[in-house]
Coordinates of C-alpha atoms and ligand atoms in Angstrom, one line a residue:
M1 CA -5.1 -28.1 35.8
S2 CA -4.0 -31.5 35.8
M3 CA -6.4 -34.1 34.0
F4 CA -9.8 -35.3 36.2
C5 CA -11.5 -37.6 34.7
Y6 CA -14.0 -39.7 36.7
Q7 CA -17.0 -41.4 34.1
C8 CA -16.5 -44.6 34.6
Q9 CA -15.7 -47.2 37.6
E10 CA -12.3 -48.1 37.5
T11 CA -11.9 -44.8 37.6
A12 CA -8.6 -44.2 40.1
G13 CA -8.8 -44.9 43.8
C14 CA -12.7 -44.6 43.1
K15 CA -11.9 -41.1 42.9
G16 CA -11.1 -39.7 40.0
C17 CA -7.9 -40.3 37.5
T18 CA -5.4 -37.3 37.9
V19 CA -2.2 -38.1 36.0
K20 CA -3.3 -41.3 33.7
G21 CA -6.4 -43.0 32.8
V22 CA -6.7 -46.6 34.6
C23 CA -7.8 -46.8 30.8
G24 CA -4.9 -45.3 29.0
K25 CA -6.3 -41.9 28.2
T26 CA -3.1 -39.4 28.9
E27 CA -3.5 -36.3 30.3
D28 CA -3.7 -33.9 26.8
L29 CA -5.9 -36.2 25.3
A30 CA -8.6 -36.7 28.2
K31 CA -8.2 -32.4 28.4
L32 CA -8.8 -32.3 24.7
Q33 CA -12.0 -35.3 25.0
D34 CA -13.3 -32.3 28.6
L35 CA -12.9 -29.3 25.3
L36 CA -14.9 -31.3 22.7
V37 CA -17.8 -31.8 25.3
Y38 CA -17.5 -28.1 26.6
I39 CA -17.9 -27.4 22.6
V40 CA -20.9 -29.7 22.4
R41 CA -22.4 -28.1 25.3
G42 CA -22.1 -24.5 24.0
I43 CA -23.6 -25.9 20.6
S44 CA -26.6 -27.1 22.0
A45 CA -27.5 -24.0 23.7
V46 CA -27.5 -22.1 20.4
S47 CA -28.9 -25.6 18.6
T48 CA -31.9 -24.8 21.5
K49 CA -32.4 -21.8 20.1
A50 CA -32.1 -22.2 16.7
R51 CA -34.5 -25.0 16.9
E52 CA -36.9 -22.4 19.1
V53 CA -37.6 -20.9 15.2
G54 CA -37.8 -24.0 13.9
V55 CA -34.0 -24.3 12.9
I56 CA -32.7 -27.9 12.6
D57 CA -29.5 -28.8 11.7
K58 CA -28.8 -32.7 10.8
N59 CA -24.8 -32.4 10.6
V60 CA -25.5 -30.3 14.2
D61 CA -27.0 -33.2 15.2
N62 CA -25.2 -36.1 14.0
F63 CA -22.1 -33.6 15.0
V64 CA -23.3 -34.1 19.0
V65 CA -24.2 -37.8 19.1
E66 CA -20.7 -38.7 17.5
S67 CA -18.7 -36.8 19.6
L68 CA -20.2 -37.5 22.8
F69 CA -20.2 -41.1 21.5
A70 CA -16.0 -40.7 20.9
T71 CA -15.8 -39.5 24.5
I72 CA -17.1 -42.4 26.1
T73 CA -14.6 -44.1 28.1
N74 CA -13.1 -46.8 25.7
A75 CA -14.1 -45.2 22.1
N76 CA -11.5 -43.5 21.0
F77 CA -7.9 -42.8 22.1
D78 CA -6.9 -40.3 19.0
K79 CA -5.7 -36.8 19.9
N80 CA -5.5 -35.9 16.6
V81 CA -10.0 -37.0 16.4
F82 CA -10.1 -34.7 19.1
V83 CA -8.5 -31.4 17.5
S84 CA -10.2 -32.2 14.3
R85 CA -13.3 -32.1 16.1
A86 CA -13.3 -29.2 18.3
K87 CA -12.2 -27.3 14.8
E88 CA -15.2 -28.2 13.0
G89 CA -17.6 -28.2 16.0
L90 CA -17.0 -24.3 16.5
A91 CA -17.4 -23.9 12.6
L92 CA -20.8 -25.6 13.1
R93 CA -21.4 -23.6 15.5
E94 CA -20.5 -20.4 13.8
A95 CA -22.7 -21.6 10.8
L96 CA -25.7 -22.4 12.9
K97 CA -25.7 -19.0 14.4
V98 CA -26.2 -17.4 11.2
K99 CA -28.9 -19.9 10.4
A100 CA -30.7 -19.1 13.4
K101 CA -30.2 -15.6 13.1
N102 CA -31.7 -15.5 9.7
A103 CA -34.8 -17.4 11.0
G104 CA -35.6 -14.9 14.0
A105 CA -33.6 -16.4 16.7
D106 CA -32.8 -14.7 19.8
L107 CA -28.9 -15.4 20.2
A108 CA -28.3 -12.8 23.3
N109 CA -27.1 -13.7 26.4
L110 CA -25.3 -17.1 24.9
P111 CA -23.2 -18.4 27.8
E112 CA -19.6 -18.5 27.3
A113 CA -19.1 -22.3 25.6
A114 CA -21.2 -20.8 23.3
M115 CA -19.2 -17.7 22.2
W116 CA -15.7 -18.6 22.5
T117 CA -13.7 -19.5 20.2
G118 CA -10.1 -20.6 19.6
E119 CA -8.0 -20.1 16.5
T120 CA -4.9 -21.6 16.7
E121 CA -3.9 -25.6 17.8
E122 CA -2.5 -23.6 21.2
A123 CA -5.6 -22.0 21.8
L124 CA -7.3 -25.9 21.6
N125 CA -5.1 -27.1 24.3
A126 CA -5.1 -23.7 26.8
K127 CA -8.7 -23.8 27.0
A128 CA -8.6 -28.0 26.8
G129 CA -6.7 -27.3 30.6
I130 CA -9.9 -25.5 32.2
V131 CA -12.8 -26.8 30.9
G132 CA -13.4 -29.9 32.5
V133 CA -15.5 -31.4 35.0
L134 CA -13.4 -29.5 38.1
A135 CA -14.6 -26.1 36.6
T136 CA -17.7 -26.8 38.2
E137 CA -16.9 -26.0 42.2
N138 CA -20.2 -27.0 43.6
E139 CA -19.9 -30.5 44.2
D140 CA -23.6 -31.4 44.1
V141 CA -23.9 -29.3 40.6
R142 CA -20.8 -30.8 39.5
S143 CA -22.0 -34.5 40.1
L144 CA -25.7 -33.7 38.5
R145 CA -24.2 -32.2 35.1
E146 CA -21.7 -35.0 35.3
L147 CA -24.6 -37.4 35.7
I148 CA -26.8 -35.6 33.0
T149 CA -23.8 -35.5 30.5
Y150 CA -22.8 -39.2 30.9
G151 CA -26.8 -40.4 30.5
A152 CA -26.8 -38.5 26.9
K153 CA -23.2 -39.7 26.2
G154 CA -24.9 -43.1 26.4
L155 CA -27.7 -41.9 24.5
C156 CA -25.7 -40.7 22.0
A157 CA -24.3 -44.5 21.2
Y158 CA -27.4 -45.5 20.6
L159 CA -28.5 -43.3 18.6
K160 CA -25.7 -43.3 16.6
H161 CA -26.2 -47.1 15.8
A162 CA -29.8 -46.1 15.4
K163 CA -29.0 -43.7 12.7
A164 CA -26.6 -46.4 10.8
L165 CA -29.7 -48.0 10.3
N166 CA -31.8 -45.1 9.3
Y167 CA -33.3 -44.9 12.0
D168 CA -33.7 -40.9 13.8
D169 CA -35.8 -39.4 16.1
D170 CA -35.7 -36.0 16.1
E171 CA -37.3 -35.1 19.2
I172 CA -34.6 -37.0 20.9
H173 CA -32.2 -35.1 19.6
G174 CA -34.3 -31.7 20.8
F175 CA -34.5 -32.6 24.1
M176 CA -30.8 -34.0 24.4
H177 CA -29.1 -29.9 23.0
K178 CA -32.1 -28.5 25.4
A179 CA -30.5 -31.2 28.4
L180 CA -27.1 -30.0 27.5
A181 CA -27.0 -26.4 27.5
K182 CA -28.6 -26.4 30.5
T183 CA -26.0 -28.0 32.1
L184 CA -24.2 -24.7 31.5
E185 CA -27.0 -22.9 33.6
D186 CA -27.4 -22.2 36.7
L187 CA -29.6 -24.3 37.6
S188 CA -30.9 -25.4 41.1
V189 CA -30.0 -29.0 42.7
D190 CA -33.4 -29.8 42.4
E191 CA -33.7 -28.7 38.8
L192 CA -30.6 -30.8 37.8
V193 CA -32.5 -33.9 39.4
A194 CA -35.5 -33.5 37.3
L195 CA -33.4 -33.1 34.1
T196 CA -31.4 -36.3 35.0
L197 CA -34.8 -38.1 35.2
S198 CA -36.2 -36.6 32.1
M199 CA -32.8 -38.0 30.5
G200 CA -34.2 -41.4 31.8
E201 CA -37.2 -40.8 29.7
Y202 CA -35.2 -40.3 26.8
G203 CA -33.1 -43.0 27.6
V204 CA -36.3 -45.2 27.1
K205 CA -37.4 -43.9 23.7
G206 CA -33.5 -44.3 22.3
M207 CA -33.4 -47.6 23.1
A208 CA -36.9 -48.8 22.0
L209 CA -35.6 -46.3 18.5
L210 CA -32.7 -48.8 18.7
D211 CA -34.4 -52.2 19.4
K212 CA -36.7 -50.8 16.4
A213 CA -33.6 -50.5 14.0
N214 CA -32.5 -53.5 14.6
T215 CA -35.4 -56.0 15.2
E216 CA -37.0 -54.2 11.8
S217 CA -33.6 -54.6 10.0
Y218 CA -32.4 -57.5 10.9
G219 CA -35.7 -59.5 12.4
N220 CA -36.4 -60.4 15.8
P221 CA -33.3 -62.3 17.8
E222 CA -34.2 -66.0 18.6
I223 CA -32.9 -68.7 20.7
T224 CA -29.2 -69.7 19.4
K225 CA -26.6 -71.9 20.1
V226 CA -23.8 -70.0 19.4
N227 CA -20.3 -72.1 18.7
I228 CA -17.0 -70.9 21.0
G229 CA -14.8 -72.8 19.3
V230 CA -13.0 -72.3 15.8
R231 CA -12.4 -73.6 12.7
N232 CA -9.6 -74.2 10.0
N233 CA -10.0 -71.4 8.1
P234 CA -8.3 -68.1 8.1
A235 CA -10.6 -65.1 10.1
I236 CA -11.8 -61.8 11.0
L237 CA -13.0 -61.1 14.7
I238 CA -15.7 -58.0 14.9
S239 CA -16.3 -56.3 18.0
G240 CA -18.3 -53.4 19.6
H241 CA -21.8 -52.9 19.2
D242 CA -22.3 -51.6 15.5
L243 CA -24.6 -54.1 13.1
R244 CA -24.4 -52.6 10.3
D245 CA -20.5 -52.7 10.3
M246 CA -21.5 -56.3 11.1
E247 CA -23.4 -56.9 7.7
Q248 CA -21.5 -55.1 5.3
L249 CA -18.9 -57.7 6.8
L250 CA -20.8 -60.4 6.4
E251 CA -21.7 -59.6 2.9
Q252 CA -18.1 -59.1 1.8
T253 CA -16.9 -61.8 2.9
E254 CA -19.1 -64.5 1.8
G255 CA -17.4 -66.6 -0.6
T256 CA -14.1 -65.0 0.4
G257 CA -12.9 -68.6 2.0
V258 CA -12.0 -65.5 5.4
D259 CA -14.3 -66.7 7.9
V260 CA -16.2 -63.9 10.8
Y261 CA -16.6 -64.3 14.5
T262 CA -17.9 -62.2 17.1
H263 CA -16.1 -60.3 20.4
S264 CA -17.2 -59.2 23.5
E265 CA -20.9 -57.2 22.8
M266 CA -21.3 -59.1 19.2
L267 CA -22.1 -61.6 20.4
A268 CA -25.3 -60.6 20.2
A269 CA -25.0 -60.5 15.9
N270 CA -24.8 -64.2 16.5
Y271 CA -29.0 -64.4 17.5
Y272 CA -30.1 -62.1 14.7
P273 CA -32.2 -64.1 11.6
A274 CA -30.1 -61.7 9.2
F275 CA -26.8 -62.8 10.0
K276 CA -27.4 -66.2 11.1
K277 CA -27.7 -67.3 7.3
Y278 CA -24.2 -66.9 6.0
S279 CA -22.4 -70.2 6.9
H280 CA -18.9 -68.3 7.5
F281 CA -20.1 -66.8 10.4
V282 CA -18.5 -69.0 12.6
G283 CA -19.8 -67.8 16.0
N284 CA -18.2 -66.3 19.3
Y285 CA -14.6 -66.5 20.4
G286 CA -13.5 -65.3 23.7
N287 CA -15.1 -63.1 26.2
A288 CA -15.3 -59.3 27.8
W289 CA -13.8 -56.7 26.1
W290 CA -10.6 -56.6 28.6
K291 CA -9.8 -59.9 27.8
Q292 CA -9.1 -58.7 24.0
T293 CA -5.0 -58.2 25.1
T294 CA -4.5 -62.5 25.0
E295 CA -7.2 -63.0 22.6
F296 CA -6.7 -60.9 20.2
E297 CA -3.3 -62.1 19.8
S298 CA -4.7 -66.2 19.6
F299 CA -7.1 -64.9 17.2
N300 CA -4.1 -64.6 14.8
G301 CA -6.4 -62.5 12.3
P302 CA -7.3 -58.6 11.6
I303 CA -10.1 -57.4 14.2
L304 CA -12.6 -55.2 13.5
M305 CA -13.3 -52.5 16.1
T306 CA -16.8 -51.2 15.7
T307 CA -17.0 -49.2 19.2
N308 CA -15.9 -49.2 22.3
C309 CA -14.4 -51.1 24.0
L310 CA -11.4 -50.5 22.7
V311 CA -7.8 -51.8 24.6
P312 CA -4.7 -49.7 23.6
P313 CA -3.4 -52.4 21.7
K314 CA -0.2 -53.9 22.4
D315 CA 2.6 -54.5 19.8
S316 CA 2.4 -57.5 19.2
Y317 CA -1.1 -57.3 17.5
K318 CA -1.8 -54.0 16.8
D319 CA -0.9 -54.3 12.8
R320 CA -3.9 -56.6 13.0
V321 CA -6.6 -53.7 14.6
Y322 CA -8.9 -51.7 12.5
T323 CA -10.9 -49.2 13.6
T324 CA -14.6 -48.0 12.4
G325 CA -17.0 -45.4 13.7
V326 CA -16.4 -43.4 16.5
V327 CA -12.8 -45.8 17.7
G328 CA -9.8 -44.2 17.3
F329 CA -6.1 -45.1 18.0
E330 CA -3.2 -43.3 16.7
G331 CA -1.4 -45.9 14.7
L332 CA -4.6 -48.1 13.8
K333 CA -6.1 -48.2 10.6
H334 CA -8.9 -46.5 10.1
I335 CA -11.8 -47.5 8.0
D336 CA -14.3 -44.3 7.1
K337 CA -17.3 -45.0 5.3
N338 CA -18.3 -43.6 1.8
E339 CA -20.7 -40.7 0.7
K340 CA -23.3 -43.5 0.9
G341 CA -22.7 -44.5 4.1
E342 CA -20.8 -47.7 3.2
K343 CA -18.1 -49.3 4.2
D344 CA -15.3 -51.1 2.3
F345 CA -13.8 -54.3 3.9
S346 CA -11.6 -55.3 1.5
E347 CA -8.1 -54.6 3.0
I348 CA -9.2 -56.4 6.4
I349 CA -10.3 -59.2 4.3
E350 CA -7.4 -59.4 2.3
H351 CA -5.2 -58.8 5.4
A352 CA -6.9 -61.8 7.1
K353 CA -5.9 -64.6 3.8
R354 CA -2.4 -63.5 4.9
C355 CA -3.0 -64.8 8.7
A356 CA -3.1 -67.9 10.2
A357 CA -6.7 -69.5 11.6
P358 CA -7.4 -68.7 15.2
T359 CA -5.9 -70.3 17.7
E360 CA -8.7 -72.5 19.7
I361 CA -9.3 -71.3 23.2
E362 CA -12.6 -72.9 23.9
R363 CA -14.8 -75.8 22.4
G364 CA -18.5 -75.8 22.9
E365 CA -21.9 -73.9 23.0
I366 CA -23.8 -70.7 24.5
V367 CA -26.8 -70.1 24.5
G368 CA -28.9 -67.0 23.8
G369 CA -31.1 -64.5 22.1
F370 CA -33.8 -64.0 25.0
A371 CA -35.0 -60.3 23.5
H372 CA -38.5 -59.1 24.8
N373 CA -40.3 -60.9 21.2
Q374 CA -38.2 -64.5 21.9
V375 CA -39.3 -64.5 26.0
I376 CA -42.9 -63.4 25.5
A377 CA -43.3 -66.1 22.9
L378 CA -42.6 -68.1 25.7
A379 CA -44.5 -66.3 28.3
D380 CA -47.0 -69.1 29.0
K381 CA -44.2 -71.4 29.9
V382 CA -42.3 -69.0 31.9
V383 CA -46.0 -67.5 33.8
E384 CA -46.7 -71.8 34.5
A385 CA -43.2 -72.1 36.2
V386 CA -43.6 -68.9 38.0
K387 CA -47.1 -70.3 39.5
T388 CA -46.2 -74.3 40.0
G389 CA -42.8 -72.4 41.7
A390 CA -40.2 -73.7 39.9
I391 CA -39.6 -70.6 39.0
K392 CA -38.9 -68.4 42.5
N393 CA -37.0 -64.9 41.7
F394 CA -35.8 -63.6 38.6
F395 CA -32.4 -61.5 38.8
V396 CA -31.8 -58.5 36.2
M397 CA -28.1 -59.1 36.5
A398 CA -27.6 -56.5 33.1
G399 CA -24.4 -54.3 32.7
C400 CA -20.8 -54.4 31.9
D401 CA -17.8 -56.8 32.6
G402 CA -14.4 -55.1 33.8
R403 CA -11.1 -56.1 35.0
A404 CA -11.1 -55.7 38.3
K405 CA -10.8 -58.4 40.4
S406 CA -13.7 -57.3 42.6
R407 CA -16.0 -58.5 39.5
N408 CA -15.7 -62.5 40.4
Y409 CA -18.8 -61.3 43.1
Y410 CA -20.6 -61.8 39.9
T411 CA -19.6 -65.1 39.3
E412 CA -19.9 -66.3 43.2
F413 CA -23.3 -64.9 43.1
A414 CA -24.3 -66.4 39.7
E415 CA -23.1 -69.8 41.6
K416 CA -24.7 -69.3 45.0
L417 CA -28.1 -68.3 43.1
P418 CA -30.9 -70.9 44.4
K419 CA -31.4 -73.3 41.8
D420 CA -35.2 -71.5 41.8
A421 CA -34.2 -68.1 40.2
V422 CA -33.4 -67.0 36.8
I423 CA -31.1 -64.5 35.8
L424 CA -32.0 -61.7 33.2
T425 CA -28.7 -60.7 31.3
A426 CA -27.8 -58.1 28.7
G427 CA -24.5 -56.6 27.9
C428 CA -21.1 -58.3 28.6
A429 CA -21.8 -58.3 32.4
K430 CA -23.1 -61.9 31.5
Y431 CA -19.6 -63.5 30.3
K432 CA -18.7 -63.3 34.2
Y433 CA -21.4 -66.5 34.2
N434 CA -22.3 -67.0 30.5
K435 CA -20.0 -70.2 30.5
L436 CA -21.0 -71.7 33.6
N437 CA -23.7 -74.7 32.9
L438 CA -26.2 -73.4 35.4
G439 CA -28.5 -74.9 33.8
D440 CA -32.6 -74.9 33.5
I441 CA -36.0 -74.9 34.6
N442 CA -38.7 -77.1 32.8
G443 CA -36.7 -76.3 29.7
I444 CA -36.0 -72.3 30.6
P445 CA -32.1 -71.6 30.6
R446 CA -31.5 -69.7 34.0
V447 CA -29.6 -67.3 32.5
L448 CA -31.4 -66.2 29.5
D449 CA -29.0 -63.1 27.4
A450 CA -31.1 -60.7 26.0
G451 CA -28.1 -59.5 23.7
Q452 CA -26.1 -56.3 23.9
C453 CA -26.4 -53.2 26.9
N454 CA -29.1 -51.4 24.7
D455 CA -30.8 -54.9 24.2
S456 CA -31.6 -53.7 28.3
Y457 CA -34.7 -52.5 27.1
S458 CA -35.9 -56.2 26.0
L459 CA -35.9 -57.0 29.8
V460 CA -38.0 -53.8 30.8
V461 CA -40.7 -55.0 28.4
I462 CA -39.5 -58.5 29.8
A463 CA -40.8 -57.3 32.9
L464 CA -43.9 -55.0 32.1
K465 CA -44.9 -58.7 30.0
L466 CA -44.6 -60.5 33.5
A467 CA -46.2 -58.0 35.6
E468 CA -49.3 -57.9 32.9
A469 CA -49.9 -61.5 32.9
F470 CA -50.1 -61.5 37.0
G471 CA -51.9 -58.7 36.8
L472 CA -49.8 -56.4 39.0
D473 CA -49.6 -52.9 38.9
S474 CA -45.9 -52.6 38.9
I475 CA -43.0 -53.8 38.1
N476 CA -41.4 -53.6 41.5
D477 CA -44.4 -56.4 42.5
L478 CA -42.6 -59.1 40.5
P479 CA -40.0 -61.1 42.1
L480 CA -37.6 -59.8 40.3
H481 CA -34.0 -58.1 41.6
Y482 CA -31.7 -56.0 40.1
N483 CA -28.2 -56.4 40.5
I484 CA -26.2 -54.1 37.8
A485 CA -22.6 -54.5 37.1
W486 CA -21.3 -50.8 35.7
Y487 CA -18.5 -49.9 34.0
E488 CA -19.3 -47.2 31.4
Q489 CA -21.5 -44.8 29.8
K490 CA -23.8 -46.7 28.5
A491 CA -24.9 -48.8 32.1
V492 CA -25.5 -44.8 32.9
I493 CA -28.2 -44.0 30.5
V494 CA -29.5 -47.4 31.3
L495 CA -29.8 -47.2 34.9
L496 CA -31.6 -43.7 34.3
S497 CA -34.0 -45.1 32.1
L498 CA -34.8 -47.9 34.5
L499 CA -35.1 -45.1 36.9
H500 CA -37.3 -43.1 35.0
L501 CA -39.9 -46.4 34.7
G502 CA -40.1 -46.1 38.4
V503 CA -38.0 -49.3 39.2
K504 CA -37.2 -49.4 42.7
N505 CA -34.3 -51.1 45.0
I506 CA -32.0 -51.2 41.7
H507 CA -28.2 -52.3 43.4
L508 CA -25.3 -51.4 41.3
G509 CA -21.2 -52.0 41.5
P510 CA -18.9 -53.0 42.1
T511 CA -19.0 -49.8 43.5
L512 CA -21.3 -46.9 43.0
P513 CA -20.4 -44.1 40.6
A514 CA -17.6 -41.6 42.0
F515 CA -19.4 -39.5 40.1
L516 CA -22.3 -38.7 42.3
S517 CA -21.7 -37.1 45.2
P518 CA -22.7 -38.1 49.0
N519 CA -25.6 -35.8 48.4
V520 CA -26.9 -37.2 45.1
V521 CA -26.3 -40.9 46.7
K522 CA -29.0 -39.9 49.2
V523 CA -31.3 -38.6 46.9
L524 CA -30.9 -41.8 45.1
V525 CA -31.0 -43.8 47.9
D526 CA -34.4 -41.9 49.5
N527 CA -36.4 -41.8 46.3
F528 CA -35.2 -44.9 44.8
G529 CA -33.5 -47.2 47.4
I530 CA -30.4 -47.4 45.2
G531 CA -28.1 -49.5 46.6
G532 CA -24.4 -50.7 46.3
I533 CA -23.3 -54.5 47.0
T534 CA -21.7 -56.5 50.0
N535 CA -20.6 -59.8 49.8
V536 CA -22.3 -62.5 48.5
D537 CA -23.7 -64.5 51.2
D538 CA -25.3 -61.1 52.9
D539 CA -26.3 -59.5 49.7
L540 CA -28.3 -62.8 49.0
K541 CA -30.5 -63.0 52.0
M542 CA -30.9 -59.3 51.3
F543 CA -32.5 -59.9 48.5
L544 CA -34.1 -63.1 48.8
G545 CA -35.9 -61.6 52.2
Ligands
LIG1 FE1 -10.1 -42.8 34.4 FE2 -12.6 -44.1 33.2 FE3 -11.9 -41.4 33.1 FE4 -10.1 -43.9 31.8 S1 -12.6 -43.1 31.6 S2 -9.7 -41.5 32.8 S3 -9.8 -44.7 33.6 S4 -12.0 -42.6 34.4
LIG2 FE1 -19.2 -53.6 27.5 FE2 -17.3 -52.0 27.0 FE3 -20.0 -51.7 29.1 FE4 -22.3 -53.0 26.3 S1 -18.0 -53.5 26.0 S2 -21.2 -53.3 28.1 S3 -18.1 -52.3 28.7

C-alpha cells in the first residue's frame, strides 16, 4: 500500500496525500506515524482493561499523549523518533499487561493491535505499511474512527501543555484511552457518532484544564499592544504553543544582551503578565507558521520550535533552527528536558550572540489579550454597545492559517464585514486580518484576539457570559456567527468541543475536511447545521440573514 494521509486541510487534491505529504512528510515517515497510532490504540485497549482494576500508569498516559501529539501535522518529521517510539510503546504495553494481570485484569480477547509485536526494524516497517487509515474498509466507519483519533491528537496537544505546568486530569486520560480502544472495535456508525461527541465533551475539559494551567501560572491575559518592529540586539525567535518553554527561555536570556521575539502562535505570550515584565521580550516577528520560510531567513538569529507548525527548513537557515518537546526534524538540534523537566537553552543563547540582529520586516503594533477574564472585565461596555446597536453582530473567526490562496477569503471577509460587527478570534487564523486596522466600536477593537487555538475556550466562556447578560437560554440565540478556518488536528478538537456545547451552524473553511465521508457530513449538517464557505459576498448575506 502507498502512504495515505488526509488529516489536514492541505491534503492533496482535497482527497489524501498518497505519494508525499504536501506538508513535506515522506511515505516512510507517514507509515511510521500510522504504526505509532496503531500501537497507541493497542496500548489504550490494554490501559482500559488495566484501569478497570485500578491500574493507572502515568508513563503510559504520557506516552500516549506525546506520541499522538508527535503525529500532528507539522510537528515531527524525524523517522528515528517514530521507530524508537514504536519500540518504547511495545515495551510499555507489555509491562502494563503484567501489572494489569497481577491486579486481576481480564486480558482475554484483546485486539490485534494490543497483541502484535515487532522485534526488528524490518518488522516495524512491514507492519507500518498495512495499518494505516485505509485498513478500515467502510468509508463511514473510517471517517468516524479518524475523526475521533484526530480529536484525540488535538486533545493530547493541550494535555501536554497542561502537563508541562504540572496540571493533569486522570479522567481525561481514562476517557481518551477508552475512545482510542473503541476505534479498534466493530462499532456501529451511531455508536461512533456518540463517541465523537463525547470526545468534544473531553475537549472542553482539556481546554479548561489548560486555561487554568496557563492563567494560574502566568496570570490572566490582558489587553496588550504588541510591538511588531525590531531592535538592534541579537535575538532568539520562539514559535509554537508551549508557554513553559517561553518562560524558561525568558528567564535564561535575561541579562545576556539577547532579545526574545515570538512567532506565529507564540504571539499570545505577549499578553501574559508574567512574561510582559521582561524588558528583553521585544514583541512579535512575522506572521503565521507558513511564512516561516522567508521570516526565519530574515530573522537572522536562532529559532526555537516548541510545537507545530514546523515547515521543513531551507538549507539557508537550517543550522539556526532548534527543536524541543515533541517537535523533530532530522539534522536539527533537539533540546530535551532534564529529569526535573527543565531545559537548558544556553546553546541557543550563545548561538544568538554570534548572529546579526533581526532585519526589520514591518513596524508598529497589534493589539491582543482579549481572553475571557479581560473581556468579562469589559462586559458592561460590550453589553451597552449591543443594547445601543453600536455592535450588531459578533463573528467567531478562530482557527488556523495556511498556505492555500483560497484563505485570502478570510482577509476579504474581515474587510467587508459591516462596521458594527466585531471579530472574536484565537489561533493563527488571525494573521489573515489582525494587521488590517479595522478600527474600534466605542473603544472596543473590532478584532478581539483571545490568544492561541486552545484559547478558543475563552471564546466559549465569553459567549456564555454574553448569553447570560442578555438573559438568553442558549448561545445560539446571540447575534454570534461562526466562520472558522481549520488546518490541523487541534482545530478538530476545538470543533468537536463546540459541537458538544450545542453550537449550531458553524461554517468551516476553506474546504471541509477530506476525512469526513458524505454520510458523516450529512449527520453533521442535519444535527448541527455545519456548512462550508462559498464566496465572501454570498456568505455575508447568508450570515447576516
Ligand atoms: Fe498530507 Fe496533511 Fe497528511 Fe501532510 S498532514 S501528509 S499535508 S494530509
Ligand atoms: Fe496554527 Fe499550526 Fe492550527 Fe494553533 S500553528 S492554530 S495551524
